[in-house]
Short mmCIF file of C-alpha atoms in Angstrom, two decimals:
data_model
loop_
_atom_site.label_atom_id
_atom_site.label_comp_id
_atom_site.label_asym_id
_atom_site.label_seq_id
_atom_site.Cartn_x
_atom_site.Cartn_y
_atom_site.Cartn_z
CA MET O 296 -40.95 -0.22 68.24
CA ASN O 297 -39.39 -3.50 68.81
CA LEU O 298 -40.30 -3.81 65.20
CA ILE O 299 -39.04 -1.57 63.64
CA LYS O 300 -35.35 -2.20 65.66
CA LYS O 301 -35.54 -5.70 64.18
CA LEU O 302 -36.36 -4.16 60.74
CA THR O 303 -33.16 -2.21 60.89
CA SER O 304 -31.21 -4.72 62.28
CA ASN O 305 -32.39 -7.28 59.72
CA LEU O 306 -29.42 -7.89 56.65
CA THR O 307 -31.74 -7.98 54.00
CA PHE O 308 -34.09 -4.38 54.78
CA MET O 309 -30.49 -2.54 55.55
CA ILE O 310 -29.38 -3.87 52.00
CA ILE O 311 -32.52 -3.32 49.94
CA GLY O 312 -33.13 -0.15 51.86
CA SER O 313 -29.64 1.03 50.46
CA VAL O 314 -30.61 0.16 47.27
CA ILE O 315 -33.58 2.40 47.50
CA ILE O 316 -32.20 4.82 48.43
CA LEU O 317 -29.37 4.52 45.98
CA LEU O 318 -31.36 4.74 43.07
CA ILE O 319 -33.24 7.78 44.25
CA ILE O 320 -30.76 9.43 44.24
CA PHE O 321 -30.02 8.07 40.50
CA ALA O 322 -33.07 9.16 39.83
CA ALA O 323 -33.07 12.58 40.94
CA VAL O 324 -29.79 13.00 39.00
CA ILE O 325 -30.93 12.30 36.04
CA ASP O 326 -34.53 14.18 35.93
CA ILE O 327 -32.01 17.16 37.11
CA ILE O 328 -29.73 16.10 34.24
CA GLY O 329 -32.75 15.24 32.22
CA TYR O 330 -33.89 18.57 32.26
CA ARG O 331 -31.42 20.85 31.80
CA ARG O 332 -30.34 19.02 28.36
CA PHE O 333 -33.93 19.05 27.30
CA THR O 334 -34.35 22.59 27.74
CA HIS O 335 -30.89 23.56 26.10
CA VAL O 336 -31.54 20.83 23.79
CA TYR O 337 -34.80 22.57 22.89
CA THR O 338 -34.24 26.28 23.33
CA ASN O 339 -31.43 25.79 20.98
CA GLU O 340 -33.87 24.27 18.82
CA TYR O 341 -36.18 27.33 18.27
CA ASN O 342 -33.33 29.10 18.28
CA ASP O 343 -32.12 27.62 15.00
CA TYR O 344 -36.10 28.16 13.63
CA ALA O 345 -35.93 31.69 14.39
CA TYR O 346 -33.23 32.16 12.97
CA ARG O 347 -33.50 30.77 9.87
CA THR O 348 -36.54 32.34 9.76
CA ALA O 349 -34.51 35.81 10.46
CA ILE O 350 -32.75 34.53 7.39
CA THR O 351 -35.77 34.67 5.56
CA ALA O 352 -37.13 37.76 6.47
CA ALA O 353 -33.82 39.22 5.91
CA ALA O 354 -33.96 38.29 1.87
CA LEU O 355 -37.56 40.08 1.63
CA ILE O 356 -36.24 43.57 2.61
CA ASP O 357 -33.98 46.09 0.83
CA ALA O 358 -31.95 47.53 3.20
CA ASP O 359 -30.53 50.23 2.13
CA GLN O 360 -34.18 51.87 2.21
CA ILE O 361 -34.71 51.90 5.30
CA ASP O 362 -34.62 55.68 5.66
CA HIS O 363 -36.44 56.12 2.54
CA TYR O 364 -39.06 54.02 4.65
CA LEU O 365 -38.98 56.61 7.91
CA GLU O 366 -38.61 59.68 5.96
CA VAL O 367 -41.81 59.08 3.26
CA GLY O 368 -44.08 57.48 6.77
CA GLY O 369 -44.23 53.73 4.81
CA GLU O 370 -45.77 55.14 2.52
CA ASP O 371 -44.29 53.67 -0.44
CA GLU O 372 -45.52 50.68 -2.73
CA ASP O 373 -42.72 48.70 -1.98
CA TYR O 374 -42.79 49.31 2.18
CA ILE O 375 -46.02 48.24 1.95
CA THR O 376 -45.48 44.96 -0.84
CA THR O 377 -42.56 44.31 1.72
CA LYS O 378 -45.22 44.40 4.89
CA ASP O 379 -47.15 42.37 3.50
CA ASN O 380 -44.64 39.03 2.41
CA LEU O 381 -43.41 39.87 6.67
CA PHE O 382 -46.78 39.06 7.77
CA ILE O 383 -47.17 36.48 5.33
CA LEU O 384 -43.71 34.49 6.69
CA ALA O 385 -44.51 35.78 9.72
CA ASN O 386 -47.69 32.94 9.71
CA ASN O 387 -46.56 30.64 7.53
CA GLN O 388 -43.51 29.86 10.13
CA GLY O 389 -45.56 29.94 13.11
CA VAL O 390 -43.70 32.60 15.03
CA SER O 391 -45.50 35.91 17.20
CA VAL O 392 -43.94 38.98 15.14
CA ILE O 393 -40.94 39.90 12.70
CA TYR O 394 -39.78 43.21 13.50
CA LEU O 395 -36.90 45.94 12.32
CA VAL O 396 -35.84 48.37 14.25
CA LYS O 397 -33.72 51.01 14.42
CA PRO O 398 -31.65 51.85 17.41
CA ASP O 399 -30.67 54.84 19.22
CA PRO O 400 -27.06 55.17 18.85
CA ASP O 401 -27.04 54.82 23.39
CA TYR O 402 -29.03 51.81 22.36
CA LYS O 403 -31.37 52.38 25.18
CA ASN O 404 -34.80 53.55 22.83
CA PHE O 405 -35.44 52.26 19.18
CA THR O 406 -37.31 53.26 16.09
CA SER O 407 -39.80 50.96 14.38
CA VAL O 408 -39.14 50.18 10.61
CA PHE O 409 -40.71 47.32 10.14
CA ASN O 410 -43.66 45.02 12.50
CA ALA O 411 -45.81 42.04 11.18
CA VAL O 412 -47.13 39.48 13.90
CA SER O 413 -48.88 36.64 13.52
CA ASP O 414 -52.50 36.19 13.89
CA ASP O 415 -52.46 34.13 16.69
CA SER O 416 -50.27 36.58 18.30
CA PRO O 417 -51.84 38.63 20.71
CA TYR O 418 -49.28 41.85 19.78
CA GLU O 419 -50.47 44.96 18.42
CA PRO O 420 -48.73 45.95 15.32
CA TRP O 421 -46.37 48.68 15.62
CA GLU O 422 -46.32 51.63 13.10
CA ILE O 423 -43.79 52.45 11.07
CA GLY O 424 -42.06 55.57 13.33
CA LEU O 425 -43.12 54.52 16.20
CA ARG O 426 -40.09 55.06 18.83
CA ARG O 427 -39.90 53.21 22.19
CA GLN O 428 -37.61 52.54 24.83
CA THR O 429 -35.78 48.35 24.49
CA THR O 430 -36.81 46.32 26.55
CA ASN O 431 -33.87 45.69 29.54
CA GLU O 432 -30.32 46.05 29.63
CA GLU O 433 -29.98 41.68 27.74
CA TYR O 434 -31.01 44.01 24.17
CA GLU O 435 -29.26 46.50 24.72
CA GLU O 436 -25.95 44.46 25.00
CA ALA O 437 -27.04 42.42 21.93
CA PHE O 438 -27.58 45.50 19.27
CA LYS O 439 -24.44 46.22 21.25
CA ASN O 440 -22.28 43.49 19.92
CA MET O 441 -24.34 43.53 16.53
CA TYR O 442 -23.10 47.11 15.86
CA GLU O 443 -19.78 47.39 17.97
CA ASN O 444 -18.84 44.04 18.07
CA GLY O 445 -19.60 42.23 14.98
CA SER O 446 -21.47 39.87 15.74
CA GLU O 447 -23.25 38.81 13.38
CA ARG O 448 -26.23 36.60 15.63
CA GLU O 449 -28.17 37.41 18.81
CA VAL O 450 -30.48 35.81 20.68
CA VAL O 451 -32.74 36.63 23.75
CA VAL O 452 -34.88 34.23 26.31
CA ARG O 453 -37.22 35.36 27.99
CA THR O 454 -39.03 33.59 31.18
CA GLU O 455 -39.62 36.00 33.62
CA ASN O 456 -40.75 39.25 34.41
CA LEU O 457 -42.47 38.97 31.23
CA LYS O 458 -45.41 41.39 32.32
CA GLY O 459 -47.97 39.30 32.25
CA ALA O 460 -46.52 38.29 28.02
CA GLN O 461 -45.57 34.71 26.47
CA PRO O 462 -41.91 32.95 27.47
CA HIS O 463 -40.99 33.47 24.17
CA ILE O 464 -37.47 32.80 21.89
CA THR O 465 -36.32 36.33 19.80
CA SER O 466 -33.47 35.67 17.17
CA MET O 467 -32.12 38.83 15.98
CA ILE O 468 -29.24 39.14 13.12
CA PRO O 469 -28.32 42.85 11.40
CA LEU O 470 -29.10 43.91 8.42
CA LYS O 471 -26.86 45.97 6.26
CA ASP O 472 -27.24 47.95 3.40
CA SER O 473 -25.07 47.13 0.10
CA GLN O 474 -22.23 48.57 1.03
CA GLY O 475 -21.89 46.59 4.33
CA ASN O 476 -23.09 49.18 6.93
CA ILE O 477 -25.72 48.06 9.70
CA THR O 478 -29.12 49.86 8.66
CA GLY O 479 -31.78 47.65 12.19
CA ILE O 480 -32.15 45.08 14.31
CA LEU O 481 -34.19 42.54 12.21
CA CYS O 482 -35.82 40.86 15.10
CA VAL O 483 -38.03 37.37 15.41
CA GLN O 484 -40.07 36.40 18.02
CA ARG O 485 -41.18 32.77 19.07
CA PHE O 486 -43.59 31.92 21.10
CA ILE O 487 -41.80 28.74 23.83
CA LYS O 488 -45.36 27.69 25.39
CA ASP O 489 -44.71 24.01 23.23
CA MET O 490 -41.76 23.52 25.15
CA LYS O 491 -43.34 23.20 28.97
CA LYS O 492 -45.21 21.05 26.91
CA GLN O 493 -43.03 18.54 25.42
CA ARG O 494 -41.05 18.73 28.87
CA ILE O 495 -43.39 17.90 31.70
CA GLY O 496 -43.74 14.57 29.19
CA TYR O 497 -39.91 14.38 28.60
CA LEU O 498 -39.52 14.38 32.80
CA ARG O 499 -42.57 12.09 33.00
CA TRP O 500 -42.09 9.05 30.79
CA ILE O 501 -38.14 9.82 32.54
CA GLY O 502 -40.54 8.98 35.93
CA PHE O 503 -42.19 6.27 34.71
CA THR O 504 -39.34 4.40 33.60
CA THR O 505 -36.90 5.05 37.10
CA GLY O 506 -40.07 4.13 39.25
CA ILE O 507 -40.62 0.78 36.62
CA ILE O 508 -36.55 0.03 37.32
CA ILE O 509 -36.42 1.01 40.47
CA ILE O 510 -38.97 -1.47 41.73
CA LEU O 511 -38.07 -4.23 38.98
CA THR O 512 -34.47 -3.85 41.01
CA ILE O 513 -35.83 -4.43 44.54
CA ILE O 514 -37.65 -7.50 43.28
CA ALA O 515 -34.29 -8.66 41.87
CA ALA O 516 -32.11 -8.03 44.81
CA SER O 517 -35.52 -9.19 47.33
CA THR O 518 -35.18 -12.20 45.40
CA PHE O 519 -31.48 -13.34 45.41
CA LEU O 520 -30.68 -11.70 48.86
CA ASN O 521 -33.67 -13.98 50.17
CA THR O 522 -31.75 -16.66 47.61
CA GLN O 523 -27.91 -16.71 48.11
CA VAL O 524 -27.57 -14.74 51.17
CA VAL O 525 -30.28 -15.05 53.76
CA ARG O 526 -31.55 -17.90 53.35
CA PRO O 527 -27.90 -20.36 52.96
CA ILE O 528 -27.21 -18.62 56.22
CA LYS O 529 -30.03 -19.42 58.12
CA ARG O 530 -29.57 -23.16 56.72
CA VAL O 531 -25.58 -22.74 58.71
CA THR O 532 -27.10 -21.11 61.80
CA ALA O 533 -29.87 -23.86 62.07
CA GLU O 534 -27.03 -26.87 61.10
CA ALA O 535 -24.47 -24.60 63.55
CA LYS O 536 -27.92 -25.35 66.75
CA ARG O 537 -27.98 -28.68 65.74
CA PHE O 538 -24.76 -29.46 65.25
CA SER O 539 -24.18 -28.37 68.94
CA LYS O 540 -27.24 -30.07 69.69
CA GLU O 541 -26.26 -33.90 68.02
CA SER O 542 -22.54 -33.66 68.14
CA LYS O 543 -24.16 -36.23 64.23
CA ILE O 544 -23.08 -35.13 60.71
CA ASN O 545 -25.72 -33.79 58.99
CA ASP O 546 -26.52 -35.70 55.59
CA LYS O 547 -26.37 -33.41 53.22
CA PRO O 548 -23.37 -30.90 53.79
CA LEU O 549 -24.04 -27.23 53.48
CA GLY O 550 -21.95 -26.73 51.30
CA ASP O 551 -24.00 -29.14 48.44
CA GLY O 552 -24.27 -25.20 46.27
CA ILE O 553 -25.40 -23.45 49.18
CA SER O 554 -25.22 -19.98 47.91
CA ARG O 555 -22.70 -18.38 45.01
CA VAL O 556 -22.13 -15.68 47.40
CA THR O 557 -18.86 -16.72 47.45
CA GLU O 558 -17.75 -15.62 51.51
CA ILE O 559 -20.95 -17.76 52.90
CA SER O 560 -20.34 -21.22 50.16
CA GLU O 561 -17.16 -21.42 51.74
CA LEU O 562 -18.69 -20.35 55.53
CA ALA O 563 -20.85 -23.29 54.57
CA ASP O 564 -17.81 -25.34 53.47
CA SER O 565 -15.86 -24.75 56.59
CA ILE O 566 -19.26 -25.81 58.73
CA ASP O 567 -18.87 -29.30 57.53
CA LYS O 568 -15.62 -29.47 57.61
CA MET O 569 -15.16 -28.70 61.29
CA GLU O 570 -17.87 -30.81 61.65
CA MET O 571 -16.07 -33.43 60.38
CA ASP O 572 -13.45 -33.05 61.87
CA THR O 573 -14.68 -32.78 65.19
CA ILE O 574 -16.39 -35.56 65.57
CA ASN O 575 -13.64 -36.98 64.56
CA ASN O 576 -11.57 -35.74 67.07
CA MET O 577 -14.52 -36.28 69.19
CA TYR O 578 -13.59 -40.20 68.89
CA ASN O 579 -10.13 -39.63 68.73
CA LEU O 580 -11.19 -38.56 72.69
CA ALA O 581 -13.33 -41.74 73.68
CA THR O 582 -10.15 -43.11 73.54
CA VAL O 583 -7.99 -40.86 75.67
CA THR O 584 -7.80 -41.98 79.29
CA LYS O 585 -6.12 -39.56 80.87
CA GLU O 586 -7.93 -35.87 81.18
CA ASN O 587 -4.67 -33.61 80.82
CA GLU O 588 -4.64 -35.42 77.74
CA ARG O 589 -8.24 -34.68 76.46
CA ILE O 590 -7.84 -31.38 77.19
CA GLY O 591 -4.69 -31.05 75.25
CA THR O 592 -6.90 -32.38 72.77
CA GLU O 593 -9.14 -29.70 72.86
CA LEU O 594 -7.06 -26.66 72.83
CA HIS O 595 -4.48 -27.97 69.89
CA LEU O 596 -8.40 -28.51 68.32
CA ALA O 597 -9.52 -25.13 69.45
CA ALA O 598 -5.63 -23.83 68.33
CA LEU O 599 -6.15 -24.73 64.29
CA ILE O 600 -9.78 -23.20 64.65
CA GLN O 601 -8.43 -19.97 65.87
CA GLU O 602 -5.09 -19.97 62.32
CA ASN O 603 -7.20 -21.33 60.77
CA SER O 604 -10.21 -17.70 60.98
CA VAL O 605 -7.59 -15.47 59.85
CA PRO O 606 -5.32 -15.88 56.80
CA ASN O 607 -2.49 -17.18 56.77
CA ILE O 608 -1.78 -17.59 53.13
CA PHE O 609 0.90 -15.80 52.01
CA PRO O 610 1.16 -13.79 49.72
CA ALA O 611 -2.49 -13.00 50.52
CA PHE O 612 -3.79 -11.32 46.89
CA PRO O 613 -1.10 -12.87 44.54
CA ASP O 614 -3.49 -10.89 41.81
CA ARG O 615 -2.53 -8.17 43.13
CA ASN O 616 0.50 -5.68 42.32
CA GLU O 617 -0.60 -2.69 44.00
CA PHE O 618 0.01 -3.61 48.00
CA ASP O 619 1.14 -6.02 49.86
CA VAL O 620 0.68 -7.83 53.63
CA TYR O 621 1.98 -9.76 55.35
CA ALA O 622 1.37 -10.38 59.51
CA THR O 623 2.23 -12.83 62.63
CA MET O 624 0.03 -14.49 65.53
CA ASP O 625 2.34 -16.23 68.48
CA PRO O 626 -0.25 -16.96 70.82
CA ALA O 627 1.13 -17.22 74.34
CA LYS O 628 -0.71 -20.08 75.63
CA GLU O 629 -2.36 -22.45 73.20
CA ILE O 630 -4.81 -20.64 71.86
CA GLY O 631 -5.09 -16.63 71.99
CA GLY O 632 -7.07 -13.43 72.29
CA ASP O 633 -5.64 -12.13 69.37
CA PHE O 634 -6.09 -11.42 66.46
CA TYR O 635 -6.38 -9.41 62.49
CA ASP O 636 -7.59 -9.37 59.26
CA PHE O 637 -8.01 -8.02 56.69
CA TYR O 638 -9.89 -8.10 53.20
CA LEU O 639 -11.34 -6.22 49.73
CA THR O 640 -15.05 -5.04 50.51
CA ASN O 641 -15.14 -3.63 47.26
CA ASP O 642 -12.07 -3.76 44.14
CA HIS O 643 -10.69 -0.69 45.69
CA THR O 644 -11.23 -0.79 49.67
CA LEU O 645 -8.90 -2.68 51.82
CA ALA O 646 -10.34 -3.11 55.47
CA LEU O 647 -7.31 -3.81 57.95
CA VAL O 648 -8.54 -5.39 61.37
CA MET O 649 -5.75 -5.35 64.51
CA ALA O 650 -7.87 -6.76 67.90
CA ASP O 651 -6.92 -7.78 71.28
CA VAL O 652 -9.80 -9.71 73.79
CA SER O 653 -9.01 -9.26 77.46
CA GLY O 654 -9.30 -12.97 78.09
CA LYS O 655 -7.35 -15.97 77.03
CA GLY O 656 -7.74 -18.99 75.70
CA VAL O 657 -10.58 -20.87 75.24
CA PRO O 658 -13.26 -17.85 76.64
CA GLY O 659 -10.66 -15.36 74.66
CA ALA O 660 -10.69 -17.37 71.87
CA LEU O 661 -14.44 -17.97 71.11
CA PHE O 662 -14.71 -14.28 72.07
CA MET O 663 -12.38 -13.33 69.56
CA MET O 664 -14.49 -15.38 67.11
CA VAL O 665 -17.27 -13.41 67.67
CA THR O 666 -15.69 -10.30 67.02
CA LYS O 667 -14.29 -11.22 64.15
CA ILE O 668 -17.55 -12.64 62.98
CA LEU O 669 -18.80 -9.38 63.34
CA ILE O 670 -17.22 -7.10 62.31
CA LYS O 671 -16.60 -8.67 58.87
CA GLU O 672 -20.03 -8.70 58.54
CA HIS O 673 -20.32 -4.98 58.59
CA ALA O 674 -17.33 -4.31 56.83
CA MET O 675 -18.53 -5.58 54.05
CA LEU O 676 -22.20 -3.68 54.80
CA ASP O 677 -19.89 -0.48 52.75
CA LYS O 678 -20.35 0.98 56.48
CA SER O 679 -17.28 3.76 57.71
CA PRO O 680 -15.34 2.30 60.50
CA ALA O 681 -16.58 4.42 62.93
CA GLU O 682 -20.40 2.83 62.25
CA VAL O 683 -18.97 -0.75 62.48
CA LEU O 684 -17.90 -0.19 65.59
CA ASP O 685 -20.37 1.91 67.05
CA THR O 686 -22.78 -0.98 65.86
CA ILE O 687 -20.86 -4.04 66.50
CA ASN O 688 -20.29 -2.41 70.17
CA ASP O 689 -23.70 -2.42 71.27
CA ARG O 690 -24.76 -5.52 70.08
CA ILE O 691 -21.33 -6.96 72.46
CA CYS O 692 -22.84 -4.76 75.26
CA SER O 693 -26.24 -5.95 74.41
CA ASN O 694 -25.65 -9.86 75.61
CA ASN O 695 -21.61 -9.39 77.75
CA ASN O 696 -22.18 -11.91 80.51
CA THR O 697 -18.56 -12.66 80.64
CA ASN O 698 -17.66 -8.90 81.01
CA MET O 699 -14.44 -9.39 78.79
CA PHE O 700 -14.01 -6.31 76.06
CA VAL O 701 -11.43 -6.10 73.43
CA THR O 702 -9.49 -3.55 71.69
CA VAL O 703 -9.71 -3.10 67.74
CA TRP O 704 -8.02 -0.46 65.45
CA LEU O 705 -9.81 -1.14 62.10
CA ALA O 706 -8.79 0.97 59.09
CA LYS O 707 -10.07 1.14 55.70
CA LEU O 708 -8.09 2.19 52.51
CA ASP O 709 -9.05 3.18 49.47
CA LEU O 710 -6.43 1.69 47.24
CA ARG O 711 -7.38 4.42 44.41
CA THR O 712 -6.09 7.61 46.59
CA GLY O 713 -4.24 6.38 49.49
CA ASN O 714 -6.52 7.49 51.58
CA MET O 715 -7.27 5.66 55.17
CA VAL O 716 -10.21 6.21 57.25
CA VAL O 717 -9.22 4.47 60.36
CA ALA O 718 -11.51 4.50 64.32
CA ASN O 719 -9.38 2.94 67.24
CA ALA O 720 -11.18 1.67 70.43
CA GLY O 721 -8.71 1.85 72.33
CA HIS O 722 -6.31 -0.40 70.62
CA ASP O 723 -2.15 0.63 70.31
CA ASP O 724 -1.38 3.77 67.95
CA PRO O 725 0.43 2.81 64.01
CA VAL O 726 3.23 2.48 62.95
CA ILE O 727 3.43 5.10 60.12
CA TYR O 728 6.79 4.75 57.11
CA LYS O 729 6.96 7.46 54.44
CA LYS O 730 9.34 6.45 51.28
CA ASN O 731 12.43 7.49 52.07
CA GLY O 732 11.97 8.19 56.01
CA GLU O 733 11.27 6.42 59.31
CA PHE O 734 9.24 4.31 60.76
CA GLU O 735 7.13 6.63 63.43
CA LEU O 736 4.45 6.58 65.84
CA LYS O 737 0.79 7.93 64.88
CA LYS O 738 -0.82 9.53 67.98
CA THR O 739 -4.43 9.47 67.79
CA LYS O 740 -7.28 10.09 70.50
CA HIS O 741 -8.54 6.45 70.94
CA GLY O 742 -11.89 5.12 71.98
CA MET O 743 -13.14 3.06 74.22
CA PRO O 744 -12.82 -0.69 74.53
CA LEU O 745 -16.13 -2.54 72.68
CA GLY O 746 -17.73 -4.21 75.28
CA VAL O 747 -17.39 -2.08 77.73
CA ARG O 748 -20.11 0.41 77.32
CA LYS O 749 -23.39 0.70 74.90
CA ASN O 750 -24.07 3.51 72.93
CA ARG O 751 -20.37 4.64 72.29
CA LYS O 752 -19.63 6.73 69.42
CA TYR O 753 -16.33 6.26 68.16
CA GLU O 754 -14.23 9.53 65.88
CA GLU O 755 -12.66 8.44 62.60
CA TYR O 756 -9.57 9.85 61.76
CA GLU O 757 -7.92 9.90 58.14
CA ILE O 758 -4.09 8.76 57.48
CA TRP O 759 -2.88 9.64 53.96
CA MET O 760 -0.15 6.96 52.00
CA GLY O 761 1.47 6.70 49.00
CA PRO O 762 2.80 4.73 46.90
CA GLY O 763 6.27 3.13 49.05
CA ASP O 764 4.20 4.09 52.45
CA LYS O 765 4.18 1.44 54.94
CA ILE O 766 1.75 1.14 58.09
CA PHE O 767 2.48 -1.54 61.36
CA LEU O 768 -0.06 -2.71 63.26
CA TYR O 769 0.55 -4.62 66.44
CA THR O 770 -0.51 -6.11 70.09
CA ASP O 771 0.47 -4.65 73.38
CA GLY O 772 2.27 -8.08 73.91
CA VAL O 773 4.63 -6.67 71.51
CA HIS O 774 6.30 -3.74 73.54
CA GLU O 775 5.77 -5.11 76.40
CA ALA O 776 7.65 -7.99 75.89
CA THR O 777 9.97 -8.63 79.16
CA ASP O 778 12.78 -10.28 80.09
CA GLY O 779 13.65 -12.32 83.03
CA SER O 780 14.71 -9.10 85.74
CA GLY O 781 10.85 -7.23 84.29
CA GLU O 782 12.22 -5.33 82.03
CA MET O 783 9.97 -4.47 79.31
CA TYR O 784 11.17 -4.65 75.21
CA GLY O 785 8.84 -1.13 74.60
CA MET O 786 8.07 1.12 72.35
CA GLU O 787 11.78 2.59 71.70
CA ARG O 788 13.38 -1.44 70.62
CA MET O 789 10.80 -1.55 68.69
CA LEU O 790 10.69 1.69 66.33
CA ALA O 791 14.72 1.12 66.12
CA SER O 792 14.44 -3.12 65.02
CA LEU O 793 11.77 -1.35 62.26
CA ASN O 794 13.95 1.09 60.88
CA GLU O 795 16.33 -1.00 61.06
CA TYR O 796 15.10 -3.35 58.40
CA LYS O 797 12.79 -0.99 57.12
CA ASP O 798 13.88 -1.02 53.47
CA ARG O 799 13.42 -5.12 52.83
CA SER O 800 10.13 -6.48 52.23
CA LEU O 801 7.11 -7.15 55.29
CA ASN O 802 7.97 -11.00 55.50
CA ALA O 803 11.71 -9.94 56.37
CA LEU O 804 10.64 -6.90 58.13
CA LEU O 805 8.03 -8.51 60.58
CA THR O 806 10.54 -12.17 61.41
CA TYR O 807 13.08 -9.19 62.16
CA VAL O 808 11.32 -8.05 64.70
CA LYS O 809 9.67 -10.79 66.05
CA ASN O 810 13.34 -12.53 66.56
CA ASP O 811 14.51 -8.96 67.89
CA VAL O 812 12.18 -10.05 71.07
CA GLU O 813 12.66 -13.30 71.15
CA VAL O 814 16.52 -12.07 71.32
CA PHE O 815 16.00 -9.71 74.10
CA VAL O 816 13.47 -11.84 76.55
CA ASP O 817 15.69 -14.40 76.14
CA GLY O 818 13.58 -17.82 77.04
CA ALA O 819 11.56 -15.97 79.09
CA VAL O 820 7.86 -16.62 79.90
CA GLN O 821 5.91 -15.05 77.17
CA PHE O 822 2.80 -13.82 78.95
CA ASP O 823 0.56 -12.34 76.26
CA ASP O 824 -0.17 -13.17 72.73
CA MET O 825 2.06 -11.40 70.49
CA THR O 826 0.42 -10.06 66.89
CA MET O 827 1.85 -7.67 64.38
CA MET O 828 0.50 -7.01 60.77
CA GLY O 829 2.05 -4.85 57.97
CA MET O 830 0.51 -3.05 54.09
CA GLU O 831 2.38 -1.73 51.89
CA LEU O 832 1.21 0.35 49.23
CA LYS O 833 3.35 0.14 46.06
CA ASP O 834 0.88 2.20 44.00
CA PHE O 835 -2.55 3.00 43.24
CA TYR O 836 -5.82 1.50 42.13
CA SER O 837 -6.53 2.25 38.50
CA GLY O 838 -9.22 -0.32 37.66
CA ASP O 839 -7.34 -2.91 35.81
CA SER O 840 -6.50 -5.27 38.25
CA ALA O 841 -7.94 -8.31 37.38
CA ASN O 842 -8.27 -9.84 40.54
CA GLU O 843 -11.62 -8.16 41.73
CA GLU O 844 -13.37 -9.75 44.26
CA LYS O 845 -16.31 -12.05 44.33
CA ILE O 846 -19.64 -10.57 46.24
#
């Protein structure tokens, strides 16, 4: 049981498993499409062949003599010659039977005129003048279309309810006399047993080819993941553990060709830089004699690391014109527990994160860093927001000795449609602006914060955005900011401030809200982190963007 649990939580297992499932679905779709297309093409080929045979047979029959043949009961030299020629044609063309019938006015019955059965056909030939009931309504409809609607060609394919007969296709044409009147229906029947054999072979070939592709894909994916993802991550993890014990810079930097995956390469560079910065600061701290200065230096270093852990270069996506994102973070202390994040999980999906850790200072910052990394790690695996929160909550609860928790608002926006799927773990509701409207609070049901209780299932809801729409995310440090008398800034003031600058850029909008809060508190001590993020959808993604996310 532990082995299964370990495998299912393994990154390589999850990715390769997802690839296998997608390939199996792809193979099934290809098989179904191929089966139907093959059947359609093969049936059309049989129909055309039978139709051409019917045209040839029509040229052998004197349509003006049909009634005469019936009157004399086939005792006519011309009739006998024609019948012999039809027998020869049936054998040469490999069809089961060529027959000419004269339907009754109601098409329920018909009278046989010619019936030429090939040598390998199981049928017994009908005598001239034999009356039979029309096989089924499909044949009746075909007769009617030719007599009443002017149809020059009909076809009936029978594969079921054959009462022991073989599956076959019957191509029919009207036989017309010299005056253009229909004197009978000429039918050519051909067995389609070869189609099943060919179809089975075709499907086997598709299945074999698809299986080879799946195997090669698994091998390629496994090789790539091991060399470019799993092993580099293990190296980064091992280096972090080594550095935490030895506090010495590695002789060979991690960033030297560790992986072609951009995020992993950047992580390795960050570890290298962190080690260098940490060692440099350790040497600097050694010269500091006062405890307060040492603590201040450490806090400053932590603040720099925290500041660099969230996106802080704007515009964040200079090559993308469909949307804009801007964010600010002002810790109450030198380092805080709030964080935000945004990134493209693929070329058309934008992930937005706003979170608030229960603690402040160094513990809150560490908890914040772990949570931020976990969210991005699982969001990049194409999980839904609720699935991401479910997984991370269980991870945190399994090893949360500090009993800290974090509220998280997580969304994935499909830039092609404007559909935003959201999951909320106890965080403040977003504020939505619809084009030419007002900023309004989007009240929704909240789940429990992450880290409180294990095995919680988070719900999702949707927000539909269109060009010109905006969303404003924040932590409680904004609306709970207090002035000297203890009065809170409040949601109403925040909404009023947003609507005052609703038509301005995101940078100007967030700056105005921040300034408005500072004017309100009038120098009062800030007790909570104040973090804000805005996103504006400018246009839908059409797939023409030059900046595609590298994974």
